[in-house]
Short mmCIF file of C-alpha atoms in Angstrom, two decimals:
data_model
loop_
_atom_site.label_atom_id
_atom_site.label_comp_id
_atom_site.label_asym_id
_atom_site.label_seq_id
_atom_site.Cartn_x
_atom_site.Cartn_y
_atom_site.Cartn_z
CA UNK R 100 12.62 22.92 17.45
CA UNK R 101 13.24 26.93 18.40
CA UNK R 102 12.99 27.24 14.32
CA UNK R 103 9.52 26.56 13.79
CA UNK R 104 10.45 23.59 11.42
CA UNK R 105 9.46 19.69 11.87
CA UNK R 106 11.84 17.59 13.26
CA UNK R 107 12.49 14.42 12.28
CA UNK R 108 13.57 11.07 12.73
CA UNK R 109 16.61 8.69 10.77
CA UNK R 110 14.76 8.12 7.40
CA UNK R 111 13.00 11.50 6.49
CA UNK R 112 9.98 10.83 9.47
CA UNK R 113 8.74 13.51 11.96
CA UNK R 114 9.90 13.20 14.98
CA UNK R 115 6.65 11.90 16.90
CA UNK R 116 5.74 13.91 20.19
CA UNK R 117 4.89 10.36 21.92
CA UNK R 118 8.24 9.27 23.54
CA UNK R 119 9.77 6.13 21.41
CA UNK R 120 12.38 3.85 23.21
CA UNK R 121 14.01 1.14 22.21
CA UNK R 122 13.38 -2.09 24.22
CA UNK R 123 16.39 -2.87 25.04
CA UNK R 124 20.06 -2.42 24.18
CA UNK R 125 21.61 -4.09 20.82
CA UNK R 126 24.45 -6.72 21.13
CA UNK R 127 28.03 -4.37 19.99
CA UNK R 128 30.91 -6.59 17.83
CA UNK R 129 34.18 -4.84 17.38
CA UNK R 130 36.64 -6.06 14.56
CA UNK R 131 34.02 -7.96 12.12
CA UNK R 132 34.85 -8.41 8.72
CA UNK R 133 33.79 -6.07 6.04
CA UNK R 134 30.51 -7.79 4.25
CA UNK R 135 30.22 -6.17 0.92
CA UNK R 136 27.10 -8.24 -0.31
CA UNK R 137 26.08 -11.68 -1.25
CA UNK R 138 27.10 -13.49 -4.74
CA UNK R 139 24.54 -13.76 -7.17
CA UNK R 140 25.58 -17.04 -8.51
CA UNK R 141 28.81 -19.17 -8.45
CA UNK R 142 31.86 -17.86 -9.39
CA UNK R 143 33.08 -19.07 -12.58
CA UNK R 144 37.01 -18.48 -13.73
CA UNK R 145 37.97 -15.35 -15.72
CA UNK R 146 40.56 -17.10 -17.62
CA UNK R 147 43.80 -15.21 -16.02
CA UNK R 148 44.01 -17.80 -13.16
CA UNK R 149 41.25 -16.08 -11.05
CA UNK R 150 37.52 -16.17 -10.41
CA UNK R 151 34.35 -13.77 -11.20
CA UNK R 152 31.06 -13.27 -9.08
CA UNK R 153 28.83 -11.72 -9.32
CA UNK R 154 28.21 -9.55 -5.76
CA UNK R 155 24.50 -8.08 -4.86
CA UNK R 156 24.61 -5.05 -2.92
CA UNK R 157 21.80 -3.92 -2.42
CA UNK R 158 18.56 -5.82 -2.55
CA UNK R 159 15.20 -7.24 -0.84
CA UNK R 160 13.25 -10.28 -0.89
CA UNK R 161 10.14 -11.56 0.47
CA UNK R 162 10.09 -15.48 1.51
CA UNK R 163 8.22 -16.73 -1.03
CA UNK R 164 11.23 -16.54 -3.55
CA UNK R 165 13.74 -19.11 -3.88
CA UNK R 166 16.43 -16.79 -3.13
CA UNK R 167 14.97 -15.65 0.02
CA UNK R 168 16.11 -18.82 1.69
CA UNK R 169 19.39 -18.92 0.54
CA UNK R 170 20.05 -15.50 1.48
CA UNK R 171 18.53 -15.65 4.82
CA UNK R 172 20.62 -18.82 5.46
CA UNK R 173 23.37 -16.91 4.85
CA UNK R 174 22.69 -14.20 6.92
CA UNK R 175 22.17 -16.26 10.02
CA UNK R 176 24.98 -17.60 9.44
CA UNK R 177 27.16 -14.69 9.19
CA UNK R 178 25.87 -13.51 12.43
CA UNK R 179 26.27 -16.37 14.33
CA UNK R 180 30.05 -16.21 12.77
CA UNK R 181 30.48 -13.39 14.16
CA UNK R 182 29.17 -14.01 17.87
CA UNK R 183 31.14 -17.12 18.05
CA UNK R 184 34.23 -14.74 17.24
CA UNK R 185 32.90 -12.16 20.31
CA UNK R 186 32.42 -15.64 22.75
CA UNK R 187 28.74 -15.62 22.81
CA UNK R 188 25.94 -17.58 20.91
CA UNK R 189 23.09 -15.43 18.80
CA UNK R 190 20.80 -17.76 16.58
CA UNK R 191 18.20 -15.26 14.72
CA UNK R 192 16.15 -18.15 13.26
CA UNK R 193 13.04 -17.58 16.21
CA UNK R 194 13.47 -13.70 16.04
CA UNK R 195 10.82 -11.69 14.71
CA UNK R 196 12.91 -8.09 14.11
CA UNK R 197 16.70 -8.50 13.41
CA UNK R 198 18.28 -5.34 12.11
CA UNK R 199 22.38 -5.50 11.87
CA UNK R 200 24.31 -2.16 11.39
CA UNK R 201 27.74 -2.12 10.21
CA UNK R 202 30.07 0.85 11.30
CA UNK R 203 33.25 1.84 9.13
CA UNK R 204 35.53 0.99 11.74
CA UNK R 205 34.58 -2.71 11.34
CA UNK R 206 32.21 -2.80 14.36
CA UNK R 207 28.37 -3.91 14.51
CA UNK R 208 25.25 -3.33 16.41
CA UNK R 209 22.65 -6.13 15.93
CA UNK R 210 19.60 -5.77 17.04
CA UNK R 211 17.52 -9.18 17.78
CA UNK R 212 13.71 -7.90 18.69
CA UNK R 213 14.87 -4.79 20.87
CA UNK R 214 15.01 -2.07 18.54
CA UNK R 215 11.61 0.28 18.53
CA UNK R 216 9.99 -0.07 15.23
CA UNK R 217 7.78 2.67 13.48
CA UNK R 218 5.47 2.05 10.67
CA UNK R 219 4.56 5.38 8.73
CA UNK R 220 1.11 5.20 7.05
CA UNK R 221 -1.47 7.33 5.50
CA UNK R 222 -4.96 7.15 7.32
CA UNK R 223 -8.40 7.83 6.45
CA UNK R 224 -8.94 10.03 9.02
CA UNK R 225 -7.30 13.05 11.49
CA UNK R 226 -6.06 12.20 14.32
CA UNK R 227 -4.18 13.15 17.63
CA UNK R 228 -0.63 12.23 19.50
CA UNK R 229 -1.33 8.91 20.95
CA UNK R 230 -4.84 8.29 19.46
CA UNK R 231 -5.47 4.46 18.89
CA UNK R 232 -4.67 3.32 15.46
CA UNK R 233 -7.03 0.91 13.89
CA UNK R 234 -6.76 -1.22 10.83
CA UNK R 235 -10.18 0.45 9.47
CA UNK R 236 -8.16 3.57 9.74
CA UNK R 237 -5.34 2.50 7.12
CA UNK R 238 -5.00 4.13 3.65
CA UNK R 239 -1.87 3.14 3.02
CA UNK R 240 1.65 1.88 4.32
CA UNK R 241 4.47 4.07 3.20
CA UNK R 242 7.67 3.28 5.56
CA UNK R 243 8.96 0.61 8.32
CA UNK R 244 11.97 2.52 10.25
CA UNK R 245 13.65 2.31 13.45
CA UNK R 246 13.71 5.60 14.90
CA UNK R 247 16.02 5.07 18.28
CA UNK R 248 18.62 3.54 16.09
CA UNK R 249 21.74 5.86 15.11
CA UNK R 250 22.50 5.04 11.37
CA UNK R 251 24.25 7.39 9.55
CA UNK R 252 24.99 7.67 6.04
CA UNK R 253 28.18 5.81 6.03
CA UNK R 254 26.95 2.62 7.29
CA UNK R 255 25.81 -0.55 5.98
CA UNK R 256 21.92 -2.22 7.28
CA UNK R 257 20.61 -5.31 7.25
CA UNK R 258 17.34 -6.41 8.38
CA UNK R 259 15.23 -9.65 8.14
CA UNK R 260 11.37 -9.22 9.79
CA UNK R 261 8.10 -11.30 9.95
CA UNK R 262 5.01 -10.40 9.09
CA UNK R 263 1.90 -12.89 9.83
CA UNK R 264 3.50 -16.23 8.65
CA UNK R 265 6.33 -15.12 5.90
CA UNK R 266 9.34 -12.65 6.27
CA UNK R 267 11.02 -10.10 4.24
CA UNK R 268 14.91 -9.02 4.00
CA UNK R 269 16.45 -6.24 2.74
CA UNK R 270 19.88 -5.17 2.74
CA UNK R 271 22.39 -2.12 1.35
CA UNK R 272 25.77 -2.80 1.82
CA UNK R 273 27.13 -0.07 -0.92
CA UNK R 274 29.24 1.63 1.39
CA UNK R 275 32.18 2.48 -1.16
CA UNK R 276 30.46 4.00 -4.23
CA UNK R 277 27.33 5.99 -2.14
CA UNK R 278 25.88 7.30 0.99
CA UNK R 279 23.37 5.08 2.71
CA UNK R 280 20.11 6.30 1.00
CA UNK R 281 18.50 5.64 4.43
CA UNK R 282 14.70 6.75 3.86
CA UNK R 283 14.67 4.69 0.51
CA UNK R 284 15.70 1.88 2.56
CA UNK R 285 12.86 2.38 4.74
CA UNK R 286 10.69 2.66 1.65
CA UNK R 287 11.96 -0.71 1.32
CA UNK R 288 10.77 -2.31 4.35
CA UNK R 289 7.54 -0.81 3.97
CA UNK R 290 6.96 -2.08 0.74
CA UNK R 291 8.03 -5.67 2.13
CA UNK R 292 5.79 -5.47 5.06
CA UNK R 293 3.07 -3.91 3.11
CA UNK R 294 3.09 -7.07 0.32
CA UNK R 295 3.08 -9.47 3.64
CA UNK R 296 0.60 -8.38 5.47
CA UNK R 297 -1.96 -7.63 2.65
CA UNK R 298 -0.43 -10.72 0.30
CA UNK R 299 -4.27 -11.18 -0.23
CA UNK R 300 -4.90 -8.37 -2.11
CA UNK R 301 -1.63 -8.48 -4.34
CA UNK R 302 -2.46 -12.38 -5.07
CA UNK R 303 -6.17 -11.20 -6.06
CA UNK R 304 -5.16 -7.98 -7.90
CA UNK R 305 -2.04 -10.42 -9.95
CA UNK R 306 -4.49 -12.71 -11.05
CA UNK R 307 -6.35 -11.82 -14.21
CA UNK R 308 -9.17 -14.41 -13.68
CA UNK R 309 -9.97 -13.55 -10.01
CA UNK R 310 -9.38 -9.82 -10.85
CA UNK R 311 -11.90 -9.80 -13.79
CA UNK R 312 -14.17 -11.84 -11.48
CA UNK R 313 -14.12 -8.76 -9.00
CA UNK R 314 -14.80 -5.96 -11.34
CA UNK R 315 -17.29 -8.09 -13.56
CA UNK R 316 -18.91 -8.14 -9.90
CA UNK R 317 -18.00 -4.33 -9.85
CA UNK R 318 -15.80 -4.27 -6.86
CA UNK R 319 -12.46 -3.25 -6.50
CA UNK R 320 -9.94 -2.99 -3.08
CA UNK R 321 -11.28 -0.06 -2.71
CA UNK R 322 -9.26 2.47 0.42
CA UNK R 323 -12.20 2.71 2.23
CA UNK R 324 -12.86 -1.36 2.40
CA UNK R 325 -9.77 -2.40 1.85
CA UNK R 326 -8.97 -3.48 5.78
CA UNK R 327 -12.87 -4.13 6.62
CA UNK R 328 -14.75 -5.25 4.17
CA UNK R 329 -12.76 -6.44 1.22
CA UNK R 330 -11.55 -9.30 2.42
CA UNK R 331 -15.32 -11.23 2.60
CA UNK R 332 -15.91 -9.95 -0.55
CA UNK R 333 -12.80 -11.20 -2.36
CA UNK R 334 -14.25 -14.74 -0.56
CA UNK R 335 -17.43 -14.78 -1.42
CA UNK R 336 -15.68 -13.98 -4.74
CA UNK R 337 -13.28 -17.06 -5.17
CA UNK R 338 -15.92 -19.56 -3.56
CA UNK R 339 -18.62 -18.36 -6.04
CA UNK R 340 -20.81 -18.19 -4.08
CA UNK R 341 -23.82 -15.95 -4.03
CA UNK R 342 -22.49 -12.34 -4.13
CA UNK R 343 -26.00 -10.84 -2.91
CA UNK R 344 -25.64 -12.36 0.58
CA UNK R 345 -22.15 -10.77 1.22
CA UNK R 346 -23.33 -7.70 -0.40
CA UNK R 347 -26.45 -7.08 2.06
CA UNK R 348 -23.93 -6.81 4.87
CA UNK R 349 -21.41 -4.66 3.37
CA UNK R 350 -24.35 -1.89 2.73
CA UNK R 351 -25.55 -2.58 6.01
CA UNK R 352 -22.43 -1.14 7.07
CA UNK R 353 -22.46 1.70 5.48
CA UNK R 354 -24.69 3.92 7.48
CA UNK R 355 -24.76 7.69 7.90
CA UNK R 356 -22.56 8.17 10.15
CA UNK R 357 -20.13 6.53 8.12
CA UNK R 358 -20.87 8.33 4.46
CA UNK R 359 -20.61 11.74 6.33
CA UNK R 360 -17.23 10.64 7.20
CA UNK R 361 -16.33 10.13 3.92
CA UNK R 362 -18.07 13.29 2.62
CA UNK R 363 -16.03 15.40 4.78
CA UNK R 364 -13.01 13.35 2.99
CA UNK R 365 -14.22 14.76 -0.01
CA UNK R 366 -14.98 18.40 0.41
CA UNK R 367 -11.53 18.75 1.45
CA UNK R 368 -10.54 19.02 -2.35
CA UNK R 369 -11.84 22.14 -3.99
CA UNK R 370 -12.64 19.73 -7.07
CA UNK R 371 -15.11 17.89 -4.85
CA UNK R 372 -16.34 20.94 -2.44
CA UNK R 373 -17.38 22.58 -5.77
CA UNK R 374 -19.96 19.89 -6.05
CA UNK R 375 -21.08 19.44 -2.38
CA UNK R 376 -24.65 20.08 -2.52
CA UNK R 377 -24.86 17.09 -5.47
CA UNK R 378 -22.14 14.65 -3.01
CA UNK R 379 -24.54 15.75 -0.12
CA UNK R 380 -27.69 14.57 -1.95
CA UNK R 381 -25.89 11.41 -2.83
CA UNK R 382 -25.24 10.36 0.16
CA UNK R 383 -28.75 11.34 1.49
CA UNK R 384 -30.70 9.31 -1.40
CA UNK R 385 -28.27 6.51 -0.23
CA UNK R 386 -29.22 6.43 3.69
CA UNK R 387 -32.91 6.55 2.17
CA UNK R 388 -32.48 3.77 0.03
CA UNK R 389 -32.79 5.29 -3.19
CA UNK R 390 -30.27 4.09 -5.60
CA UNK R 391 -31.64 5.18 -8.79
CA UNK R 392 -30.95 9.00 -7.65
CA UNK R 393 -26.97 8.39 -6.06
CA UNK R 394 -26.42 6.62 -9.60
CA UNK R 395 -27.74 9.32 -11.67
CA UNK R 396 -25.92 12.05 -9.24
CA UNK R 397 -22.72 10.30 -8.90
CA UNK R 398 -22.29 8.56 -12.56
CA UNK R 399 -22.90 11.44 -14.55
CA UNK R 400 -20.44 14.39 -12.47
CA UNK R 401 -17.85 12.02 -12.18
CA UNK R 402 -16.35 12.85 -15.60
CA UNK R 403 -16.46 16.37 -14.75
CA UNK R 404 -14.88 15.91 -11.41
CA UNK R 405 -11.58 14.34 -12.61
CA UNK R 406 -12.15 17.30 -15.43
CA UNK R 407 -11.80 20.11 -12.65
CA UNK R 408 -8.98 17.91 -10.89
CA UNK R 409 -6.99 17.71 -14.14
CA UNK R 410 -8.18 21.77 -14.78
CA UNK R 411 -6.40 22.49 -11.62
CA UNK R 412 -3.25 21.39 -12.32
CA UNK R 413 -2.51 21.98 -16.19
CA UNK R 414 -5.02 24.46 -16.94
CA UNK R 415 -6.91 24.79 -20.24
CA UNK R 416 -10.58 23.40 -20.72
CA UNK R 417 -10.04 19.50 -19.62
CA UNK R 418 -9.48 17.09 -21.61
CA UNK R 419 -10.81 13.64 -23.23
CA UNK R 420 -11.68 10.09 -21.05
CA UNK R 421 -8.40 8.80 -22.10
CA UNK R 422 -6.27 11.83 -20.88
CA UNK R 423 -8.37 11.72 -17.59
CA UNK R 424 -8.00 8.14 -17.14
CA UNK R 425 -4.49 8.49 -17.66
CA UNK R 426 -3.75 11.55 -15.47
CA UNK R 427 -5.53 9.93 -12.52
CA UNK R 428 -3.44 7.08 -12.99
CA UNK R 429 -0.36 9.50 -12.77
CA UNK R 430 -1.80 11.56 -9.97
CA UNK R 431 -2.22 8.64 -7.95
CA UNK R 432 1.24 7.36 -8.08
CA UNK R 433 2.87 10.65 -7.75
CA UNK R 434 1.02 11.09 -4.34
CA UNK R 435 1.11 7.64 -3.06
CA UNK R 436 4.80 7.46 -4.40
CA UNK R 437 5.02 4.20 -6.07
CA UNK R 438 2.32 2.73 -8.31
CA UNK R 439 2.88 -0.76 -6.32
CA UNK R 440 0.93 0.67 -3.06
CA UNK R 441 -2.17 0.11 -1.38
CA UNK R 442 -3.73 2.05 -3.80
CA UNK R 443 -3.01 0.12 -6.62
CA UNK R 444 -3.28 3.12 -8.94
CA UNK R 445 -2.59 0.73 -11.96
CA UNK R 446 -5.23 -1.87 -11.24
CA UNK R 447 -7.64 0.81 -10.57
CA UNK R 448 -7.33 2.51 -13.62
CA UNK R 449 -7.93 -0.99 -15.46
CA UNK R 450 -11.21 -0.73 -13.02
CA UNK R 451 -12.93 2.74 -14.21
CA UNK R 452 -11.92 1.21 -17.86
CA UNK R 453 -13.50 -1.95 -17.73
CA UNK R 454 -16.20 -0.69 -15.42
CA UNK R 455 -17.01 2.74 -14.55
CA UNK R 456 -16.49 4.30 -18.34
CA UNK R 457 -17.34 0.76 -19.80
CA UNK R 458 -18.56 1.08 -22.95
CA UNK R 459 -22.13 -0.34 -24.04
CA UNK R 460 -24.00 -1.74 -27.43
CA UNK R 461 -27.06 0.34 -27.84
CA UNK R 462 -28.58 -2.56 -30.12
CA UNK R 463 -28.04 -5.50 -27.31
CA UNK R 464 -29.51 -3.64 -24.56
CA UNK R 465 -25.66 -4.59 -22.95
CA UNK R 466 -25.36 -1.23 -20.52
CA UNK R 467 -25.74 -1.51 -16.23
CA UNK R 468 -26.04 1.35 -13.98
CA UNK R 469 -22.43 0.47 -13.04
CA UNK R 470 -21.27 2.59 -16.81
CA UNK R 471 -21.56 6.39 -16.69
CA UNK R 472 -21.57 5.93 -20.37
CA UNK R 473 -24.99 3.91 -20.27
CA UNK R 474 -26.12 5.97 -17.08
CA UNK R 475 -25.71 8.99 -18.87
CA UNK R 476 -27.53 8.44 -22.24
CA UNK R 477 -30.53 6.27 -20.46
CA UNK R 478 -29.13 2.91 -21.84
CA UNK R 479 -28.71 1.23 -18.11
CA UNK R 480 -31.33 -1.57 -17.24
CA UNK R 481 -34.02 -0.57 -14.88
CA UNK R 482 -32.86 -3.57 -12.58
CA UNK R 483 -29.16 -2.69 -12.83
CA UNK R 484 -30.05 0.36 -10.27
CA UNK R 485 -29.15 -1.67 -7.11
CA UNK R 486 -28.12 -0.45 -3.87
CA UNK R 487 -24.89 -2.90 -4.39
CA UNK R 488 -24.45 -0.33 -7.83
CA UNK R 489 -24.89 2.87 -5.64
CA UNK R 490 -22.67 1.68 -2.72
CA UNK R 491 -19.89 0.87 -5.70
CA UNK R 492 -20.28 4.59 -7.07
CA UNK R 493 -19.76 6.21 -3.52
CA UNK R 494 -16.42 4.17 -3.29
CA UNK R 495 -15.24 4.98 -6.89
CA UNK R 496 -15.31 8.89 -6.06
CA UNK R 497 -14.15 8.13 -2.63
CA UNK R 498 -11.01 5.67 -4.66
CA UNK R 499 -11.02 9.56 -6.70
CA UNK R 500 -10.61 11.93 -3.61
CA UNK R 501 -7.92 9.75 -2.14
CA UNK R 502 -5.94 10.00 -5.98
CA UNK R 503 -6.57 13.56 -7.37
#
């Protein structure tokens, strides 16, 4: 654009500079009937003669719900109402992508796996038009739009999707009392395909006994394992099996080349380039295979790291664990956007609670070097300083430079 400024797509997304098009062309209906949503139960009688319903406009659901079913039911068979009405047969049940737009002059595009789809996510690293995209590479997923389709703000959208073996649906057919908020509704989908295709996690994370299994174990979905690693661990996890057998191959995997990555993550944030010389010597007492001195570097700045994060944006002289806890809890879901992402900036919290700042008894002897509390005033078992302990304290800050 001659202005300077980004453009962008339907939906609040840059324009990308790779050419999108859609795959083919959608089917057009003239003269379709006005849907204005889907009744929420049965109508009952409103004791002038007439009936009451309830009418949901605007909604989504993933297939796992009850309601999914009947809704999706309903929408096939709307559609295939109205291509009987045009002469022509459209059954949606195989499709994988159906998106149906509604026009206010009472025609319809429907698009059965032909419109281009875009999925908007945060990555771990830089990079470049038409670099390949890797699921190592994925922080988070933020949007699911369709970018060649004209929707405008009058409209009404429908769209039912798979994702591995369920499907999600979402719909906003509030035409009358608002404008089509069309980048929440693309929020939407990405939220639906995000709970699909990591339905894992969010089962794990939802469960308070496999959950306090994980961060007993001290591991958490971590960004930077969440689409490698995690999944083996969470596993090894639920089988109960040996943890030390998993955890031998996830530090194997964690080699220079791949902390320096993460360090250069880091030192982008002038809370964590302040202390670069103590991340650098972290990482190097890692590669080395000295976990005693990445626990006592790590463990004991990490307080003052979230300090100089919190510093930065309401001034003062810090404050206590509890505000710090909470502001990188509130941090996290103002950047990510919701507190229901990949990030899980809820759960995670609960994590640096229970496990980073856990508290210890002095008389019992209870403290690990996974507590800054017991790291930092020389309570933490000699044996506790593991390799498994120092590769869960480079995540943690790593979890910290993605939230503050």
């Amino acid at each position: 654009m001659s202005d300077g400024s980004v453009p962008t797509i339907p939906g609040n997304m840059p324009t990308p500079p790779i050419e999108i098009r859609n795959l083919g062309e959608p089917l057009r209906f003239s003269n379709v009937e006005d849907l204005c949503g889907f009744s929420g139960g049965p109508s009952r009688p409103d004791g002038k003669g007439g009936q009451i319903v309830d009418v949901i406009e605007r909604a989504d659901f993933l297939s796992n719900q009850r309601s999914f079913h009947i809704l999706a039911e309903n929408f096939a068979a709307v559609v295939s109402h109205m291509a009987r009405q045009a002469g022509v047969a459209v059954d949606i049940r195989h499709a994988h992508t159906v998106l149906m737009v509604l026009k206010p002059d009472m025609s319809a595009e429907l698009w059965v796996d032909t419109a281009a789809v875009v999925i908007e996510c945060e990555t771990k690293r830089s990079l470049v038009a038409g670099s390949a995209v890797f699921a190592k590479d994925i922080a988070d997923i933020t949007k699911m739009a369709f970018p060649c389709v004209s929707i405008n703000d009058d409209d009404k959208v429908l769209c039912i999707f798979r994702e591995a073996w369920q499907f999600g649906l979402a719909f906003d057919l509030n035409r009358d009392k608002k404008k089509l908020d069309l980048s929440g509704f693309y929020t939407t989908l990405g939220y639906l395909y995000r709970s699909m295709r990591y339905w894992h996690l969010y089962e794990a994370v939802g469960d308070p006994v496999r959950f306090n299994r994980l961060i007993d174990a001290g591991w958490f979905p971590f960004v930077e394992i969440i689409n490698s690693e995690f999944k083996d661990i969470l596993n090894h996890a639920d089988s109960g099996r040996d943890m030390g057998e998993i955890e031998a191959k996830v530090i194997a995997n964690f080699d220079e080349a791949r902390l320096i990555h993460m360090f250069e993550r880091w030192i982008k944030k002038t809370h964590l380039a302040a202390k670069s010389d103590l991340l650098r010597e972290a990482i190097d007492s890692f590669v080395k295979g000295k976990p005693i001195s990445v626990i006592k570097i790590l463990l004991t700045e990490i307080e003052g790291i979230i300090n100089d994060a919190y510093r930065a944006q309401h001034g003062g002289n810090g404050a206590k664990l509890k505000v710090l806890l909470a502001f990188v809890e509130a941090s996290a879901t103002q950047r990510a956007g919701s507190s229901d992402t990949l990030w899980l900036t809820a759960e995670f919290g609960r994590y640096l609670t229970k496990q980073t700042f856990a508290n210890f008894d002095p008389a019992t002897q209870t403290g690990n070097a996974g507590s800054r509390h017991a790291v930092g005033h020389g309570a933490a078992t000699q044996k506790s300083y593991t390799m498994t302990k120092a590769l869960q304290a480079l995540l943690t800050l790593d979890q910290l430079a993605f939230f503050t």
